[in-house]
């Protein structure tokens, strides 16, 4: 509280200096404003979630049927947002 009182007291006693500093900051801001890169419309990209499922002993289509599709159904609607799911099944190379 004491420091704030001193700051207010100084500002009132040196009002001309305070106004000059404020005007200087305003001029500096106005001069820099055209050079600033402001992203008014940021890129709106949806969040991506990758789920890797593994089920030993099942074929790729069985994993898709019993694991992947139920997971997709569970996470398809998250709150107010509708998610787009692109299934991708990769079979492991078995040598």
mmCIF file of N, CA and C in Angstrom:
data_model
loop_
_atom_site.group_PDB
_atom_site.id
_atom_site.type_symbol
_atom_site.label_atom_id
_atom_site.label_comp_id
_atom_site.label_asym_id
_atom_site.label_seq_id
_atom_site.Cartn_x
_atom_site.Cartn_y
_atom_site.Cartn_z
ATOM 1 N N UNK A 1 0.814 -1.206 0.000
ATOM 2 C CA UNK A 1 0.000 0.000 0.000
ATOM 3 C C UNK A 1 0.856 1.269 0.000
ATOM 4 N N UNK A 2 1.972 1.270 0.715
ATOM 5 C CA UNK A 2 2.797 2.460 0.802
ATOM 6 C C UNK A 2 3.432 2.771 -0.555
ATOM 7 N N UNK A 3 3.896 1.746 -1.252
ATOM 8 C CA UNK A 3 4.515 1.956 -2.544
ATOM 9 C C UNK A 3 3.504 2.514 -3.540
ATOM 10 N N UNK A 4 2.279 2.022 -3.487
ATOM 11 C CA UNK A 4 1.232 2.518 -4.370
ATOM 12 C C UNK A 4 0.922 3.981 -4.058
ATOM 13 N N UNK A 5 0.911 4.335 -2.800
ATOM 14 C CA UNK A 5 0.685 5.730 -2.423
ATOM 15 C C UNK A 5 1.788 6.627 -2.969
ATOM 16 N N UNK A 6 3.030 6.167 -2.884
ATOM 17 C CA UNK A 6 4.156 6.935 -3.414
ATOM 18 C C UNK A 6 4.056 7.087 -4.929
ATOM 19 N N UNK A 7 3.650 6.037 -5.598
ATOM 20 C CA UNK A 7 3.508 6.086 -7.055
ATOM 21 C C UNK A 7 2.418 7.077 -7.458
ATOM 22 N N UNK A 8 1.308 7.036 -6.765
ATOM 23 C CA UNK A 8 0.217 7.978 -7.053
ATOM 24 C C UNK A 8 0.658 9.402 -6.750
ATOM 25 N N UNK A 9 1.334 9.593 -5.631
ATOM 26 C CA UNK A 9 1.812 10.922 -5.254
ATOM 27 C C UNK A 9 2.800 11.452 -6.286
ATOM 28 N N UNK A 10 3.745 10.618 -6.724
ATOM 29 C CA UNK A 10 4.709 11.028 -7.740
ATOM 30 C C UNK A 10 4.008 11.368 -9.051
ATOM 31 N N UNK A 11 3.030 10.535 -9.444
ATOM 32 C CA UNK A 11 2.308 10.767 -10.702
ATOM 33 C C UNK A 11 1.544 12.083 -10.671
ATOM 34 N N UNK A 12 0.981 12.421 -9.536
ATOM 35 C CA UNK A 12 0.240 13.684 -9.423
ATOM 36 C C UNK A 12 1.191 14.880 -9.414
ATOM 37 N N UNK A 13 2.335 14.742 -8.758
ATOM 38 C CA UNK A 13 3.296 15.845 -8.707
ATOM 39 C C UNK A 13 3.997 16.039 -10.047
ATOM 40 N N UNK A 14 4.250 14.977 -10.766
ATOM 41 C CA UNK A 14 4.972 15.029 -12.038
ATOM 42 C C UNK A 14 4.024 14.665 -13.191
ATOM 43 N N UNK A 15 2.846 15.262 -13.209
ATOM 44 C CA UNK A 15 1.834 14.900 -14.206
ATOM 45 C C UNK A 15 2.310 15.165 -15.635
ATOM 46 N N UNK A 16 3.091 16.196 -15.835
ATOM 47 C CA UNK A 16 3.601 16.495 -17.178
ATOM 48 C C UNK A 16 4.509 15.367 -17.664
ATOM 49 N N UNK A 17 5.384 14.903 -16.797
ATOM 50 C CA UNK A 17 6.273 13.803 -17.149
ATOM 51 C C UNK A 17 5.478 12.528 -17.457
ATOM 52 N N UNK A 18 4.475 12.253 -16.654
ATOM 53 C CA UNK A 18 3.651 11.054 -16.864
ATOM 54 C C UNK A 18 2.927 11.139 -18.202
ATOM 55 N N UNK A 19 2.397 12.297 -18.529
ATOM 56 C CA UNK A 19 1.696 12.475 -19.806
ATOM 57 C C UNK A 19 2.666 12.339 -20.975
ATOM 58 N N UNK A 20 3.873 12.890 -20.860
ATOM 59 C CA UNK A 20 4.867 12.763 -21.923
ATOM 60 C C UNK A 20 5.288 11.308 -22.136
ATOM 61 N N UNK A 21 5.454 10.589 -21.061
ATOM 62 C CA UNK A 21 5.807 9.167 -21.172
ATOM 63 C C UNK A 21 4.673 8.393 -21.846
ATOM 64 N N UNK A 22 3.432 8.681 -21.453
ATOM 65 C CA UNK A 22 2.279 8.007 -22.051
ATOM 66 C C UNK A 22 2.175 8.324 -23.539
ATOM 67 N N UNK A 23 2.389 9.588 -23.916
ATOM 68 C CA UNK A 23 2.349 9.971 -25.329
ATOM 69 C C UNK A 23 3.487 9.312 -26.106
ATOM 70 N N UNK A 24 4.654 9.225 -25.491
ATOM 71 C CA UNK A 24 5.780 8.547 -26.141
ATOM 72 C C UNK A 24 5.482 7.080 -26.404
ATOM 73 N N UNK A 25 4.890 6.413 -25.430
ATOM 74 C CA UNK A 25 4.505 5.013 -25.618
ATOM 75 C C UNK A 25 3.446 4.865 -26.699
ATOM 76 N N UNK A 26 2.509 5.806 -26.754
ATOM 77 C CA UNK A 26 1.462 5.765 -27.771
ATOM 78 C C UNK A 26 2.058 5.935 -29.166
ATOM 79 N N UNK A 27 2.968 6.905 -29.316
ATOM 80 C CA UNK A 27 3.601 7.132 -30.621
ATOM 81 C C UNK A 27 4.416 5.904 -31.027
ATOM 82 N N UNK A 28 5.173 5.342 -30.096
ATOM 83 C CA UNK A 28 5.962 4.147 -30.383
ATOM 84 C C UNK A 28 5.063 2.985 -30.817
ATOM 85 N N UNK A 29 3.954 2.798 -30.107
ATOM 86 C CA UNK A 29 3.016 1.719 -30.436
ATOM 87 C C UNK A 29 2.413 1.919 -31.817
ATOM 88 N N UNK A 30 2.001 3.138 -32.109
ATOM 89 C CA UNK A 30 1.412 3.416 -33.418
ATOM 90 C C UNK A 30 2.427 3.238 -34.547
ATOM 91 N N UNK A 31 3.697 3.539 -34.275
ATOM 92 C CA UNK A 31 4.730 3.362 -35.285
ATOM 93 C C UNK A 31 5.027 1.879 -35.517
ATOM 94 N N UNK A 32 4.967 1.064 -34.483
ATOM 95 C CA UNK A 32 5.280 -0.360 -34.596
ATOM 96 C C UNK A 32 4.101 -1.194 -35.070
ATOM 97 N N UNK A 33 2.896 -0.695 -34.904
ATOM 98 C CA UNK A 33 1.691 -1.466 -35.207
ATOM 99 C C UNK A 33 1.641 -1.979 -36.645
ATOM 100 N N UNK A 34 1.943 -1.170 -37.659
ATOM 101 C CA UNK A 34 1.884 -1.700 -39.034
ATOM 102 C C UNK A 34 2.915 -2.798 -39.312
ATOM 103 N N UNK A 35 3.989 -2.837 -38.557
ATOM 104 C CA UNK A 35 5.045 -3.819 -38.788
ATOM 105 C C UNK A 35 4.808 -5.134 -38.058
ATOM 106 N N UNK A 36 3.815 -5.161 -37.185
ATOM 107 C CA UNK A 36 3.555 -6.362 -36.400
ATOM 108 C C UNK A 36 2.794 -7.381 -37.230
ATOM 109 N N UNK A 37 3.158 -8.623 -37.058
ATOM 110 C CA UNK A 37 2.409 -9.687 -37.720
ATOM 111 C C UNK A 37 1.401 -10.237 -36.710
ATOM 112 N N UNK A 38 0.169 -9.942 -36.950
ATOM 113 C CA UNK A 38 -0.897 -10.378 -36.059
ATOM 114 C C UNK A 38 -1.723 -11.419 -36.795
ATOM 115 N N UNK A 39 -1.928 -12.536 -36.160
ATOM 116 C CA UNK A 39 -2.706 -13.604 -36.746
ATOM 117 C C UNK A 39 -4.145 -13.478 -36.253
ATOM 118 N N UNK A 40 -4.949 -12.725 -37.019
ATOM 119 C CA UNK A 40 -6.328 -12.481 -36.610
ATOM 120 C C UNK A 40 -7.142 -13.753 -36.720
ATOM 121 N N UNK A 41 -6.915 -14.511 -37.774
ATOM 122 C CA UNK A 41 -7.619 -15.763 -37.971
ATOM 123 C C UNK A 41 -6.603 -16.910 -37.922
ATOM 124 N N UNK A 42 -6.347 -17.422 -36.731
ATOM 125 C CA UNK A 42 -5.366 -18.505 -36.637
ATOM 126 C C UNK A 42 -5.877 -19.764 -37.340
ATOM 127 N N UNK A 43 -4.947 -20.587 -37.738
ATOM 128 C CA UNK A 43 -5.322 -21.841 -38.389
ATOM 129 C C UNK A 43 -6.033 -22.735 -37.396
ATOM 130 N N UNK A 44 -7.228 -23.092 -37.752
ATOM 131 C CA UNK A 44 -8.018 -23.955 -36.873
ATOM 132 C C UNK A 44 -7.889 -25.387 -37.360
ATOM 133 N N UNK A 45 -7.042 -26.119 -36.728
ATOM 134 C CA UNK A 45 -6.870 -27.520 -37.081
ATOM 135 C C UNK A 45 -7.404 -28.373 -35.951
ATOM 136 N N UNK A 46 -8.089 -29.394 -36.351
ATOM 137 C CA UNK A 46 -8.631 -30.286 -35.329
ATOM 138 C C UNK A 46 -7.512 -31.087 -34.687
ATOM 139 N N UNK A 47 -7.716 -31.398 -33.446
ATOM 140 C CA UNK A 47 -6.743 -32.217 -32.732
ATOM 141 C C UNK A 47 -6.756 -33.622 -33.321
ATOM 142 N N UNK A 48 -5.600 -34.228 -33.366
ATOM 143 C CA UNK A 48 -5.478 -35.572 -33.914
ATOM 144 C C UNK A 48 -5.093 -36.527 -32.798
ATOM 145 N N UNK A 49 -5.833 -37.597 -32.721
ATOM 146 C CA UNK A 49 -5.541 -38.634 -31.737
ATOM 147 C C UNK A 49 -5.294 -39.919 -32.494
ATOM 148 N N UNK A 50 -4.182 -40.542 -32.221
ATOM 149 C CA UNK A 50 -3.846 -41.804 -32.881
ATOM 150 C C UNK A 50 -3.936 -42.909 -31.843
ATOM 151 N N UNK A 51 -4.768 -43.901 -32.135
ATOM 152 C CA UNK A 51 -4.903 -45.050 -31.250
ATOM 153 C C UNK A 51 -4.287 -46.253 -31.952
ATOM 154 N N UNK A 52 -3.314 -46.841 -31.333
ATOM 155 C CA UNK A 52 -2.702 -48.050 -31.869
ATOM 156 C C UNK A 52 -3.244 -49.233 -31.084
ATOM 157 N N UNK A 53 -3.896 -50.129 -31.780
ATOM 158 C CA UNK A 53 -4.466 -51.292 -31.108
ATOM 159 C C UNK A 53 -3.719 -52.536 -31.545
ATOM 160 N N UNK A 54 -3.612 -53.435 -30.628
ATOM 161 C CA UNK A 54 -2.913 -54.676 -30.910
ATOM 162 C C UNK A 54 -3.668 -55.799 -30.229
ATOM 163 N N UNK A 55 -3.957 -56.823 -30.976
ATOM 164 C CA UNK A 55 -4.654 -57.979 -30.416
ATOM 165 C C UNK A 55 -3.993 -59.235 -30.980
ATOM 166 N N UNK A 56 -3.221 -59.847 -30.167
ATOM 167 C CA UNK A 56 -2.493 -61.034 -30.606
ATOM 168 C C UNK A 56 -3.444 -62.169 -30.976
ATOM 169 N N UNK A 57 -3.168 -62.814 -32.080
ATOM 170 C CA UNK A 57 -3.957 -63.970 -32.487
ATOM 171 C C UNK A 57 -5.160 -63.629 -33.336
ATOM 172 N N UNK A 58 -5.443 -62.335 -33.549
ATOM 173 C CA UNK A 58 -6.584 -61.948 -34.377
ATOM 174 C C UNK A 58 -6.087 -61.439 -35.721
ATOM 175 N N UNK A 59 -6.874 -61.706 -36.729
ATOM 176 C CA UNK A 59 -6.562 -61.184 -38.056
ATOM 177 C C UNK A 59 -6.889 -59.695 -38.088
ATOM 178 N N UNK A 60 -6.397 -58.987 -39.109
ATOM 179 C CA UNK A 60 -6.595 -57.539 -39.201
ATOM 180 C C UNK A 60 -8.074 -57.186 -39.220
ATOM 181 N N UNK A 61 -8.893 -57.935 -39.954
ATOM 182 C CA UNK A 61 -10.327 -57.609 -40.001
ATOM 183 C C UNK A 61 -11.008 -57.886 -38.672
ATOM 184 N N UNK A 62 -10.521 -58.878 -37.920
ATOM 185 C CA UNK A 62 -11.089 -59.147 -36.597
ATOM 186 C C UNK A 62 -10.715 -58.043 -35.608
ATOM 187 N N UNK A 63 -9.481 -57.572 -35.679
ATOM 188 C CA UNK A 63 -9.066 -56.449 -34.823
ATOM 189 C C UNK A 63 -9.928 -55.241 -35.133
ATOM 190 N N UNK A 64 -10.161 -54.999 -36.397
ATOM 191 C CA UNK A 64 -10.999 -53.870 -36.788
ATOM 192 C C UNK A 64 -12.415 -54.028 -36.243
ATOM 193 N N UNK A 65 -12.972 -55.234 -36.349
ATOM 194 C CA UNK A 65 -14.351 -55.471 -35.918
ATOM 195 C C UNK A 65 -14.494 -55.433 -34.401
ATOM 196 N N UNK A 66 -13.587 -56.081 -33.686
ATOM 197 C CA UNK A 66 -13.754 -56.241 -32.240
ATOM 198 C C UNK A 66 -13.055 -55.173 -31.398
ATOM 199 N N UNK A 67 -12.067 -54.507 -31.966
ATOM 200 C CA UNK A 67 -11.316 -53.531 -31.175
ATOM 201 C C UNK A 67 -11.474 -52.124 -31.748
ATOM 202 N N UNK A 68 -11.126 -51.949 -33.019
ATOM 203 C CA UNK A 68 -11.071 -50.611 -33.602
ATOM 204 C C UNK A 68 -12.451 -49.966 -33.688
ATOM 205 N N UNK A 69 -13.435 -50.663 -34.244
ATOM 206 C CA UNK A 69 -14.769 -50.068 -34.390
ATOM 207 C C UNK A 69 -15.389 -49.686 -33.044
ATOM 208 N N UNK A 70 -15.322 -50.550 -32.010
ATOM 209 C CA UNK A 70 -15.854 -50.118 -30.703
ATOM 210 C C UNK A 70 -15.136 -48.891 -30.132
ATOM 211 N N UNK A 71 -13.805 -48.821 -30.341
ATOM 212 C CA UNK A 71 -13.075 -47.633 -29.878
ATOM 213 C C UNK A 71 -13.522 -46.390 -30.638
ATOM 214 N N UNK A 72 -13.681 -46.519 -31.947
ATOM 215 C CA UNK A 72 -14.138 -45.386 -32.752
ATOM 216 C C UNK A 72 -15.511 -44.923 -32.292
ATOM 217 N N UNK A 73 -16.397 -45.859 -32.030
ATOM 218 C CA UNK A 73 -17.743 -45.503 -31.579
ATOM 219 C C UNK A 73 -17.694 -44.790 -30.225
ATOM 220 N N UNK A 74 -16.787 -45.203 -29.377
ATOM 221 C CA UNK A 74 -16.690 -44.602 -28.039
ATOM 222 C C UNK A 74 -16.153 -43.180 -28.077
ATOM 223 N N UNK A 75 -15.247 -42.890 -29.016
ATOM 224 C CA UNK A 75 -14.640 -41.558 -29.039
ATOM 225 C C UNK A 75 -15.170 -40.668 -30.153
ATOM 226 N N UNK A 76 -16.135 -41.152 -30.917
ATOM 227 C CA UNK A 76 -16.626 -40.376 -32.058
ATOM 228 C C UNK A 76 -17.218 -39.036 -31.622
ATOM 229 N N UNK A 77 -18.014 -39.006 -30.581
ATOM 230 C CA UNK A 77 -18.605 -37.758 -30.108
ATOM 231 C C UNK A 77 -17.955 -37.403 -28.786
ATOM 232 N N UNK A 78 -17.145 -36.373 -28.821
ATOM 233 C CA UNK A 78 -16.485 -35.924 -27.597
ATOM 234 C C UNK A 78 -17.034 -34.544 -27.266
ATOM 235 N N UNK A 79 -17.914 -34.476 -26.327
ATOM 236 C CA UNK A 79 -18.515 -33.199 -25.959
ATOM 237 C C UNK A 79 -19.384 -32.659 -27.074
ATOM 238 N N UNK A 80 -19.166 -31.405 -27.443
ATOM 239 C CA UNK A 80 -19.968 -30.756 -28.478
ATOM 240 C C UNK A 80 -19.387 -30.970 -29.860
ATOM 241 N N UNK A 81 -18.194 -31.530 -29.940
ATOM 242 C CA UNK A 81 -17.501 -31.608 -31.225
ATOM 243 C C UNK A 81 -17.649 -32.994 -31.834
ATOM 244 N N UNK A 82 -17.882 -33.020 -33.102
ATOM 245 C CA UNK A 82 -17.978 -34.263 -33.842
ATOM 246 C C UNK A 82 -16.620 -34.578 -34.435
ATOM 247 N N UNK A 83 -16.164 -35.771 -34.207
ATOM 248 C CA UNK A 83 -14.844 -36.125 -34.729
ATOM 249 C C UNK A 83 -14.987 -36.938 -36.001
ATOM 250 N N UNK A 84 -14.040 -36.770 -36.884
ATOM 251 C CA UNK A 84 -13.983 -37.565 -38.099
ATOM 252 C C UNK A 84 -12.925 -38.629 -37.895
ATOM 253 N N UNK A 85 -13.313 -39.841 -38.108
ATOM 254 C CA UNK A 85 -12.390 -40.942 -37.885
ATOM 255 C C UNK A 85 -12.084 -41.596 -39.211
ATOM 256 N N UNK A 86 -10.803 -41.738 -39.475
ATOM 257 C CA UNK A 86 -10.350 -42.411 -40.692
ATOM 258 C C UNK A 86 -9.626 -43.677 -40.278
ATOM 259 N N UNK A 87 -10.290 -44.813 -40.396
ATOM 260 C CA UNK A 87 -9.616 -46.054 -39.978
ATOM 261 C C UNK A 87 -8.489 -46.422 -40.933
ATOM 262 N N UNK A 88 -7.451 -46.940 -40.350
ATOM 263 C CA UNK A 88 -6.320 -47.412 -41.143
ATOM 264 C C UNK A 88 -5.841 -48.703 -40.512
ATOM 265 N N UNK A 89 -5.942 -49.758 -41.243
ATOM 266 C CA UNK A 89 -5.544 -51.059 -40.719
ATOM 267 C C UNK A 89 -4.265 -51.468 -41.410
ATOM 268 N N UNK A 90 -3.299 -51.804 -40.614
ATOM 269 C CA UNK A 90 -2.035 -52.292 -41.152
ATOM 270 C C UNK A 90 -1.752 -53.657 -40.584
ATOM 271 N N UNK A 91 -1.552 -54.605 -41.432
ATOM 272 C CA UNK A 91 -1.221 -55.950 -40.985
ATOM 273 C C UNK A 91 0.289 -56.043 -40.799
ATOM 274 N N UNK A 92 0.682 -56.714 -39.749
ATOM 275 C CA UNK A 92 2.122 -56.893 -39.493
ATOM 276 C C UNK A 92 2.674 -57.907 -40.470
ATOM 277 N N UNK A 93 3.898 -57.677 -40.882
ATOM 278 C CA UNK A 93 4.573 -58.662 -41.740
ATOM 279 C C UNK A 93 5.018 -59.820 -40.884
ATOM 280 N N UNK A 94 4.492 -60.980 -41.168
ATOM 281 C CA UNK A 94 4.867 -62.157 -40.405
ATOM 282 C C UNK A 94 5.762 -63.023 -41.277
ATOM 283 N N UNK A 95 6.993 -63.179 -40.860
ATOM 284 C CA UNK A 95 7.938 -63.965 -41.654
ATOM 285 C C UNK A 95 8.177 -65.306 -41.025
#
